Coordinates of C-alpha atoms in Angstrom, one line a residue:
M1 CA 81.5 125.2 102.1
A2 CA 84.4 123.7 100.1
E3 CA 86.4 126.8 100.1
A4 CA 85.7 127.0 104.0
A5 CA 86.7 123.3 104.5
F6 CA 89.8 123.8 102.4
I7 CA 90.8 126.8 104.4
V8 CA 90.3 124.9 108.0
M9 CA 92.3 122.0 106.5
V10 CA 95.5 124.2 105.6
I11 CA 95.1 126.0 108.9
T12 CA 95.0 122.6 110.7
V13 CA 98.0 121.2 108.9
V14 CA 100.0 124.5 109.7
A15 CA 98.8 124.2 113.4
K16 CA 100.1 120.5 113.5
V17 CA 103.4 121.4 111.9
V18 CA 103.9 124.0 114.7
G19 CA 102.7 121.5 117.2
F20 CA 105.5 119.2 115.8
F21 CA 108.1 122.0 116.3
R22 CA 106.8 122.9 119.8
E23 CA 107.5 119.1 120.8
Q24 CA 111.1 119.7 119.1
L25 CA 111.7 122.6 121.3
V26 CA 110.6 120.7 124.5
A27 CA 112.8 117.9 123.7
M28 CA 115.9 120.1 123.0
F29 CA 115.4 122.1 126.3
F30 CA 114.5 119.3 128.5
G31 CA 115.1 115.7 126.9
A32 CA 113.5 112.7 127.9
T33 CA 113.9 113.1 131.4
G34 CA 112.0 113.4 134.8
R35 CA 111.2 117.0 133.9
T36 CA 109.2 116.1 130.7
D37 CA 108.0 113.0 132.5
A38 CA 106.3 115.4 134.9
Y39 CA 105.1 117.7 132.0
A40 CA 103.3 114.9 130.2
M41 CA 101.7 113.4 133.3
A42 CA 100.5 116.9 134.5
M43 CA 99.1 117.4 131.2
L44 CA 97.2 114.3 131.0
I45 CA 95.3 114.8 134.2
P46 CA 93.4 118.1 133.2
N47 CA 93.3 116.8 129.6
Y48 CA 91.2 114.0 131.0
L49 CA 88.9 116.2 133.0
T50 CA 88.3 118.6 130.0
G51 CA 87.8 115.5 127.5
V52 CA 84.9 114.4 129.8
V53 CA 83.6 117.8 130.3
Q54 CA 83.6 119.0 126.9
T55 CA 81.0 116.4 126.0
V56 CA 78.9 119.5 127.1
Q57 CA 80.2 121.0 123.9
V58 CA 79.2 118.2 121.5
A59 CA 75.5 118.4 123.2
F60 CA 75.5 122.2 123.2
L61 CA 76.1 122.8 119.4
P62 CA 73.0 121.2 118.0
V63 CA 70.8 122.6 120.6
F64 CA 72.3 126.2 120.0
A65 CA 72.3 125.9 116.2
G66 CA 68.5 124.6 116.4
Y67 CA 67.5 127.7 118.1
L68 CA 69.3 129.9 115.7
A69 CA 67.8 128.1 112.7
S70 CA 64.3 128.6 114.0
E71 CA 64.9 132.5 114.6
E72 CA 64.8 132.0 118.4
R73 CA 68.0 134.2 119.1
E74 CA 66.8 135.1 122.4
K75 CA 66.4 131.5 123.9
A76 CA 69.6 130.7 122.1
W77 CA 71.6 133.0 124.0
R78 CA 69.8 132.4 127.3
M79 CA 70.6 128.7 126.9
A80 CA 74.1 129.5 126.1
S81 CA 74.4 131.9 129.0
S82 CA 73.3 129.2 131.6
V83 CA 75.5 126.4 129.9
F84 CA 78.5 128.6 129.8
T85 CA 78.2 129.7 133.5
I86 CA 77.4 126.5 135.2
S87 CA 79.7 124.3 133.2
V88 CA 82.8 126.5 133.2
L89 CA 82.3 127.5 136.9
A90 CA 82.0 123.8 137.4
V91 CA 85.4 123.0 135.8
L92 CA 86.9 126.0 137.5
V93 CA 85.9 125.1 141.2
I94 CA 87.0 121.4 140.4
G95 CA 90.5 122.7 139.4
V96 CA 90.8 125.3 142.5
L97 CA 89.5 122.5 144.7
S98 CA 92.1 120.1 143.4
I99 CA 95.0 122.5 144.2
G100 CA 95.2 121.3 147.9
P101 CA 94.8 117.4 147.3
A102 CA 97.1 117.6 144.1
P103 CA 99.7 115.3 145.6
A104 CA 97.1 112.6 146.3
I105 CA 95.8 113.1 142.7
V106 CA 99.3 112.6 141.4
R107 CA 99.9 109.5 143.5
L108 CA 96.8 108.1 142.1
V109 CA 97.6 108.6 138.4
A110 CA 101.4 108.5 138.7
P111 CA 101.9 105.9 141.5
G112 CA 105.5 105.3 140.5
Y113 CA 106.6 109.0 140.7
V114 CA 109.1 109.8 143.5
G115 CA 111.4 112.6 144.5
Q116 CA 111.8 115.6 142.2
R117 CA 109.6 114.0 139.4
F118 CA 106.9 113.6 141.8
G119 CA 107.2 117.2 143.2
D120 CA 107.5 118.9 139.5
T121 CA 104.4 116.9 138.7
V122 CA 102.4 118.3 141.7
F123 CA 103.6 121.8 140.9
L124 CA 102.4 121.7 137.1
T125 CA 99.1 119.9 138.1
R126 CA 98.2 122.7 140.5
I127 CA 98.7 125.3 137.6
F128 CA 96.9 123.2 134.8
L129 CA 93.9 121.7 136.6
P130 CA 92.3 125.2 137.4
A131 CA 93.4 126.4 133.9
A132 CA 91.3 123.6 132.4
A133 CA 88.4 126.2 132.8
L134 CA 90.1 128.1 129.9
V135 CA 90.2 125.0 127.8
H136 CA 86.3 124.2 128.3
L137 CA 85.4 128.0 127.8
G138 CA 87.4 127.7 124.4
A139 CA 85.6 124.7 123.5
L140 CA 82.2 126.4 124.0
L141 CA 83.2 129.3 122.1
K142 CA 84.3 127.3 119.2
A143 CA 80.8 125.7 119.2
V144 CA 79.1 128.9 119.1
L145 CA 81.2 130.2 116.3
N146 CA 80.8 127.1 114.4
S147 CA 77.0 127.5 114.8
H148 CA 77.5 131.0 113.0
Q149 CA 79.3 129.2 109.9
E150 CA 82.5 130.6 111.3
F151 CA 85.3 127.9 111.1
A152 CA 88.6 129.5 110.4
V153 CA 89.0 131.3 113.6
P154 CA 88.3 128.3 116.0
A155 CA 90.9 126.2 113.7
A156 CA 93.4 128.9 114.2
S157 CA 92.9 128.7 117.9
L158 CA 95.2 125.5 118.0
L159 CA 97.9 127.1 116.1
V160 CA 97.8 130.1 118.6
Q161 CA 98.2 127.5 121.5
N162 CA 101.0 125.8 119.9
L163 CA 102.9 129.2 119.2
A164 CA 102.4 130.3 122.7
I165 CA 103.9 127.0 124.1
A166 CA 106.7 127.1 121.4
A167 CA 107.5 130.7 122.0
S168 CA 107.7 130.3 125.6
V169 CA 110.0 127.3 125.8
A170 CA 112.3 129.0 123.3
L171 CA 112.6 132.2 125.2
L172 CA 112.1 131.3 128.8
A173 CA 113.5 127.6 129.2
P174 CA 117.0 128.5 129.8
A175 CA 116.1 130.8 132.7
F176 CA 113.0 129.5 134.1
G177 CA 112.7 125.7 133.5
L178 CA 109.6 124.1 134.0
W179 CA 107.9 127.7 134.6
S180 CA 108.4 128.3 130.9
L181 CA 106.0 125.0 130.1
A182 CA 103.5 126.5 132.6
I183 CA 103.4 129.9 131.4
G184 CA 103.2 128.7 127.7
T185 CA 100.6 126.3 128.3
V186 CA 98.2 128.5 130.2
G187 CA 99.2 131.4 127.9
G188 CA 98.1 129.3 124.9
Y189 CA 94.6 128.4 126.6
A190 CA 94.0 132.1 127.2
G191 CA 95.0 132.9 123.5
V192 CA 92.5 130.3 122.2
V193 CA 89.7 132.1 124.5
L194 CA 90.9 135.7 123.5
I195 CA 91.0 135.4 119.7
Q196 CA 87.6 133.6 119.8
L197 CA 86.1 136.2 121.8
V198 CA 87.2 138.9 119.3
R199 CA 85.5 137.1 116.5
L200 CA 82.3 136.5 118.5
F201 CA 81.7 140.1 119.4
K202 CA 81.0 140.7 115.7
E203 CA 77.8 138.4 116.2
R204 CA 76.7 140.8 119.2
P205 CA 76.4 138.0 121.6
Q206 CA 74.0 138.4 124.6
L207 CA 76.1 136.2 127.1
R208 CA 75.6 137.0 130.6
V209 CA 76.1 135.2 134.0
S210 CA 73.0 133.0 134.5
F211 CA 72.1 129.8 136.6
E212 CA 68.7 129.3 135.0
L213 CA 67.9 125.8 134.2
D214 CA 65.7 126.3 131.4
E215 CA 64.4 123.6 128.8
G216 CA 67.5 124.1 126.4
T217 CA 70.0 124.0 129.3
R218 CA 68.5 121.0 130.8
K219 CA 68.5 119.4 127.3
V220 CA 72.2 120.0 126.8
F221 CA 73.2 118.4 130.2
R222 CA 70.9 115.4 129.5
L223 CA 72.4 114.8 126.2
A224 CA 76.0 115.3 127.6
A225 CA 75.5 112.9 130.6
P226 CA 75.7 109.8 128.7
L227 CA 78.5 110.8 126.4
A228 CA 80.5 112.1 129.5
L229 CA 80.2 108.6 130.9
A230 CA 81.3 107.0 127.6
T231 CA 84.3 109.4 127.4
L232 CA 85.2 108.6 131.0
A233 CA 85.3 104.9 130.3
S234 CA 86.8 104.7 126.8
Q235 CA 89.8 107.0 127.6
L236 CA 90.4 105.3 131.1
Y237 CA 93.2 103.3 129.5
L238 CA 95.3 106.4 129.0
L239 CA 95.3 107.1 132.6
V240 CA 96.2 103.2 133.4
E241 CA 98.7 103.2 130.8
R242 CA 100.6 106.3 132.1
G243 CA 100.1 105.1 135.7
L244 CA 101.9 101.7 134.7
A245 CA 104.4 103.6 132.7
S246 CA 105.1 105.6 135.9
Y247 CA 106.9 102.7 137.6
L248 CA 109.2 102.3 134.7
P249 CA 112.6 103.9 134.4
E250 CA 112.7 107.9 134.2
G251 CA 112.1 109.4 130.6
V252 CA 109.9 106.5 129.5
V253 CA 106.7 108.5 130.1
A254 CA 108.2 111.3 127.9
A255 CA 109.4 109.1 125.4
I256 CA 105.6 107.9 125.0
R257 CA 104.6 111.5 124.5
F258 CA 107.2 112.1 121.9
T259 CA 106.3 109.0 120.3
D260 CA 102.7 109.8 120.0
T261 CA 103.6 113.3 118.3
V262 CA 105.5 111.2 115.5
R263 CA 103.0 108.5 115.0
Q264 CA 100.1 110.8 115.0
L265 CA 101.5 112.8 112.3
P266 CA 100.4 110.5 109.2
I267 CA 96.8 110.4 110.9
G268 CA 96.6 114.2 111.4
L269 CA 97.8 115.0 108.0
F270 CA 96.1 112.3 105.8
A271 CA 93.7 110.2 107.5
A272 CA 91.8 113.2 108.9
A273 CA 91.7 114.8 105.2
V274 CA 90.3 111.6 104.0
V275 CA 87.6 111.6 106.6
T276 CA 86.9 115.2 106.2
V277 CA 86.0 114.4 102.5
I278 CA 84.0 111.4 102.7
Y279 CA 81.9 112.3 105.8
P280 CA 79.4 114.4 103.9
T281 CA 79.3 112.0 101.0
L282 CA 78.6 109.1 103.3
S283 CA 75.9 111.0 104.9
S284 CA 74.1 112.0 101.6
L285 CA 74.4 108.6 100.4
W286 CA 72.7 107.1 103.5
A287 CA 70.0 109.7 103.4
K288 CA 69.4 108.4 99.7
E289 CA 69.4 105.0 100.9
D290 CA 72.1 104.2 98.2
K291 CA 73.6 101.4 100.2
A292 CA 75.8 100.1 97.3
E293 CA 77.5 103.5 96.7
F294 CA 77.7 103.9 100.4
S295 CA 79.6 100.7 100.7
S296 CA 81.9 101.4 97.7
T297 CA 82.7 105.0 99.0
F298 CA 83.5 103.5 102.6
I299 CA 85.8 100.8 101.3
S300 CA 87.6 103.2 99.0
G301 CA 88.0 105.8 102.0
F302 CA 89.4 103.0 104.1
R303 CA 91.7 101.9 101.4
Y304 CA 92.9 105.5 100.8
V305 CA 93.8 105.8 104.5
Q306 CA 95.9 102.6 104.6
F307 CA 97.5 103.5 101.3
I308 CA 99.4 106.1 103.3
I309 CA 99.4 104.7 106.8
V310 CA 100.6 101.3 106.1
P311 CA 104.0 102.4 104.3
S312 CA 104.2 104.9 107.2
V313 CA 104.2 102.3 109.8
V314 CA 106.7 100.3 107.9
G315 CA 109.0 103.3 107.8
F316 CA 108.6 103.8 111.7
L317 CA 109.5 100.1 112.3
L318 CA 112.6 100.1 110.0
L319 CA 113.7 103.6 110.7
A320 CA 112.8 104.5 114.2
N321 CA 116.2 105.4 115.6
P322 CA 117.3 107.6 112.6
I323 CA 113.8 109.2 112.4
I324 CA 113.9 110.1 116.3
R325 CA 117.4 111.2 115.9
V326 CA 116.7 113.7 113.2
I327 CA 113.7 115.1 114.7
Y328 CA 114.7 115.4 118.3
E329 CA 118.4 114.9 119.2
R330 CA 119.8 118.1 119.9
G331 CA 120.5 120.1 123.2
E332 CA 119.3 118.1 126.1
F333 CA 117.9 115.2 124.1
T334 CA 120.8 112.8 124.2
P335 CA 121.5 109.6 122.2
A336 CA 120.3 107.6 125.1
H337 CA 117.2 109.6 124.8
T338 CA 117.0 108.8 121.1
A339 CA 117.4 105.0 121.7
L340 CA 114.8 105.0 124.5
T341 CA 112.3 106.9 122.4
A342 CA 112.9 104.8 119.2
S343 CA 112.4 101.7 121.1
V344 CA 109.1 103.1 122.1
L345 CA 108.1 104.1 118.8
V346 CA 108.8 100.5 117.5
A347 CA 106.5 99.1 120.2
F348 CA 103.5 101.6 119.6
A349 CA 103.8 101.8 115.7
P350 CA 101.6 99.0 114.7
A351 CA 98.7 100.5 116.5
V352 CA 98.5 103.5 113.9
V353 CA 97.0 101.1 111.4
G354 CA 93.9 100.4 113.7
M355 CA 94.0 104.2 114.9
A356 CA 93.6 105.4 111.3
G357 CA 91.1 102.6 110.0
V358 CA 88.8 103.4 113.2
Q359 CA 88.6 107.0 112.1
V360 CA 87.0 106.0 108.8
I361 CA 84.8 103.4 110.6
N362 CA 83.4 106.1 113.0
V363 CA 82.6 108.3 110.2
A364 CA 80.6 105.3 108.7
F365 CA 78.7 104.9 111.8
Y366 CA 78.0 108.6 112.3
S367 CA 76.8 108.9 108.5
T368 CA 74.2 106.4 109.4
Q369 CA 73.1 108.4 112.6
Q370 CA 74.4 105.5 114.7
T371 CA 76.4 106.8 117.7
L372 CA 76.0 104.2 120.3
V373 CA 77.8 101.2 118.7
P374 CA 81.1 103.3 118.1
V375 CA 81.0 104.3 121.9
L376 CA 80.4 100.6 123.0
L377 CA 83.3 99.5 120.7
G378 CA 85.5 102.2 122.2
I379 CA 84.7 101.2 125.7
G380 CA 85.5 97.4 124.8
S381 CA 88.8 98.2 123.2
S382 CA 89.6 100.5 126.4
V383 CA 88.9 97.5 128.7
L384 CA 91.0 95.3 126.6
N385 CA 93.9 97.7 126.5
I386 CA 93.8 97.9 130.2
L387 CA 93.8 94.1 130.7
L388 CA 96.8 93.7 128.3
D389 CA 98.6 96.5 129.7
M390 CA 98.4 95.0 133.2
L391 CA 99.5 91.5 132.0
L392 CA 102.3 92.7 129.8
V393 CA 103.9 95.5 131.5
K394 CA 105.8 93.6 134.1
P395 CA 107.5 91.0 131.8
L396 CA 108.1 93.2 128.9
G397 CA 108.0 97.0 130.4
Y398 CA 106.9 99.7 127.9
V399 CA 107.2 97.2 124.9
G400 CA 104.1 95.5 126.9
L401 CA 102.3 98.7 126.8
G402 CA 102.9 99.2 123.1
V403 CA 101.9 95.7 122.5
G404 CA 98.6 96.2 124.4
N405 CA 97.8 99.3 122.7
S406 CA 98.4 97.9 119.1
V407 CA 96.1 94.7 119.8
A408 CA 93.5 96.8 121.3
Q409 CA 93.4 99.2 118.3
W410 CA 93.6 96.3 115.8
A411 CA 90.7 94.5 117.6
L412 CA 88.6 97.7 117.5
M413 CA 89.3 98.1 113.9
G414 CA 88.3 94.5 113.1
A415 CA 85.2 94.5 115.3
G416 CA 84.3 97.9 113.6
L417 CA 84.6 96.7 110.1
Y418 CA 82.3 93.7 110.8
T419 CA 79.6 95.8 112.5
V420 CA 79.8 98.2 109.6
W421 CA 79.4 95.2 107.6
R422 CA 76.2 94.2 109.5
R423 CA 75.0 97.7 109.5
I424 CA 75.0 98.5 105.8
G425 CA 73.9 94.9 104.8
G426 CA 77.2 93.7 103.7
F427 CA 80.0 94.8 101.1
R428 CA 82.3 92.9 99.0
M429 CA 85.3 91.8 101.0
R430 CA 87.5 90.9 98.0
P431 CA 88.3 94.5 96.6
L432 CA 89.3 95.3 100.2
A433 CA 91.5 92.4 100.8
L434 CA 93.1 92.6 97.3
G435 CA 93.7 96.3 97.8
I436 CA 95.4 95.9 101.3
A437 CA 97.3 92.9 100.0
K438 CA 98.8 95.1 97.2
I439 CA 99.6 98.0 99.7
L440 CA 101.4 95.4 101.8
G441 CA 103.6 94.4 98.8
A442 CA 104.3 98.0 97.7
S443 CA 105.3 98.7 101.5
G444 CA 107.5 95.7 101.4
A445 CA 109.4 96.7 98.4
M446 CA 109.8 100.2 99.9
G447 CA 111.0 98.6 103.2
I448 CA 113.7 96.6 101.4
Y449 CA 114.9 99.8 99.7
C450 CA 114.9 101.8 102.9
Y451 CA 117.0 99.2 105.0
L452 CA 119.4 98.6 102.0
A453 CA 119.8 102.6 101.6
A454 CA 120.1 103.2 105.3
R455 CA 122.6 100.6 105.5
A456 CA 124.7 101.8 102.5
T457 CA 124.6 105.6 103.6
G458 CA 125.3 105.1 107.2
Y459 CA 121.9 106.4 108.2
Y460 CA 121.4 103.8 111.0
G461 CA 124.9 104.8 112.7
G462 CA 124.3 108.4 113.5
G463 CA 127.3 110.5 114.9
V464 CA 127.4 112.7 111.7
P465 CA 126.5 116.4 111.1
L466 CA 122.9 117.4 111.1
M467 CA 123.2 118.4 107.3
T468 CA 124.6 114.9 106.5
D469 CA 121.7 113.3 108.4
L470 CA 119.2 115.5 106.6
R471 CA 120.8 114.5 103.1
N472 CA 120.6 110.7 104.2
T473 CA 117.0 111.4 105.2
A474 CA 116.3 112.7 101.7
V475 CA 117.8 109.7 100.1
V476 CA 116.4 107.0 102.4
V477 CA 113.0 108.4 103.0
G478 CA 112.6 110.3 100.0
G479 CA 113.8 107.5 97.8
G480 CA 111.4 105.1 99.8
A481 CA 108.5 107.0 99.1
L482 CA 109.5 107.0 95.4
V483 CA 109.9 103.4 95.3
Y484 CA 106.6 102.8 97.1
F485 CA 104.7 104.8 94.6
L486 CA 106.2 103.1 91.7
A487 CA 105.6 99.7 93.2
A488 CA 101.9 100.8 93.6
Y489 CA 101.7 102.0 90.1
V490 CA 103.1 98.5 88.8
L491 CA 100.8 96.7 91.1
K492 CA 98.0 98.7 89.7
I493 CA 96.9 99.7 93.0
E494 CA 93.5 101.8 92.4
E495 CA 94.3 104.5 94.8
M496 CA 97.6 105.1 92.9
K497 CA 95.8 105.1 89.8
T498 CA 93.2 107.6 90.9
L499 CA 95.9 109.9 92.1
T500 CA 97.9 109.7 88.8
D501 CA 94.8 110.3 86.7
A502 CA 93.8 113.1 88.8
A503 CA 97.5 114.7 88.4
L504 CA 97.4 114.1 84.6
R505 CA 93.9 115.8 84.3
R506 CA 95.1 118.8 86.3
L507 CA 98.2 118.8 84.2
R508 CA 96.3 118.8 81.0
S509 CA 93.9 121.4 82.2
R510 CA 96.8 123.7 82.8
R511 CA 98.4 123.2 79.6
L512 CA 95.1 123.8 77.9
R513 CA 94.6 127.2 79.7
A514 CA 98.2 128.2 79.0
T515 CA 97.5 127.3 75.2
Q516 CA 94.2 129.4 75.1
E517 CA 95.8 132.3 76.9
S518 CA 98.6 132.2 74.5
K519 CA 96.3 132.1 71.6
G520 CA 94.4 135.0 73.2
E521 CA 97.5 137.2 73.6
S522 CA 98.4 136.4 69.6
S523 CA 94.8 137.4 68.4
K524 CA 95.3 140.7 70.4
T525 CA 98.5 141.6 68.9

């Protein structure tokens, strides 16, 4: 299991890096313009549909796996055939029927779009909505493979999707424009389905077209219904946020998309890794009714996440412009696009602290087999986000949207911490507060260094060759990381001490092995 988890984590990291490169290509060929606004909005609409429908996958997996564990293979495949047929066909029918009224759908979710931006969004929406059936099919195939203890291929499917889009944009964008995004996206969806089908054939699947509503099928849809409603409500803020942004100047929606790619990077690489590690531990401790150790592990996981996330956010706030410039500014992505996207990053960056903290909090709830509370908290946060967005967008523009998102995420994290505290019978707040205070202190020292180094190297100014920018990035960002870890060591931050001790143990172990191997070679001679 540990080896499988490690392989999945490596594949996931590679997929996210390729996804980052994909966004760089989109920025290079299309910039932060009306065309990328159209692509961002056209992707949001089917993603919202599949996000709601894919709750079927969440409900499907335990039912299917339960049949397999009970040696009821025929029942498992009969139920799977019905769920696949009914749900995938439903998504396909919705997508096809949406082709005609696509202009009305776009007017509903992007009321501020007019002219070419509106037309491009309608064009892409008419392609992506029917293709949502491929996304749902891929999710169900992933559930089947996971039930057969196959994790690497489903994890690699995201890599295939990102590679397809990146290749299509790189090869076709100069000649075919938006068609390259359409071809790459749909091709990526098809690739996800294909590689999983190839692997599934080894399990001799007994899938067929079936509309039978047997006991297992009814159970899956019964379990999925409340999850779908919760997802519908909790993710509604994204549609409202983008809809309000559609009234803002051209390029803002695209800038929000590019900003999301940057701010999600530390969450995807570090917070997700911590969550993966502590989830089984928390589940085991709760099963053993060891609340004291559960509390300690939860606090440790929360602090580990913030140990990386807080300095990342400080870096985003202080170095937004040069970060965006180095990542995106080439080709069609101009300095004006850099300035816009950097401003959006500053507005949305504080939310990352809450987003990362909520991941650990949700895992704590799931470990205690409590799923309703995080759903209700998520819905409450969504409602707060919508209200703040509607109040702040007119006076503050996209800054208001960022403030609304940040306040909602921080409120969700605070409410989640309090609810976990109640759920597990309390935990010591002093170690948590002291740890966060030390992390803030080390982040402050890093911030001072980064600001002074950026001023001294001209990193803020730009207008220099890419190699010079990269060298300055190494000096400012790399030096800032070194200052942060040194400050953490001086302040005796527990997470830094743990990492240092682990590194020293590994180093001693390698030296000991090398010494033993050397002695073994000497004795042979």
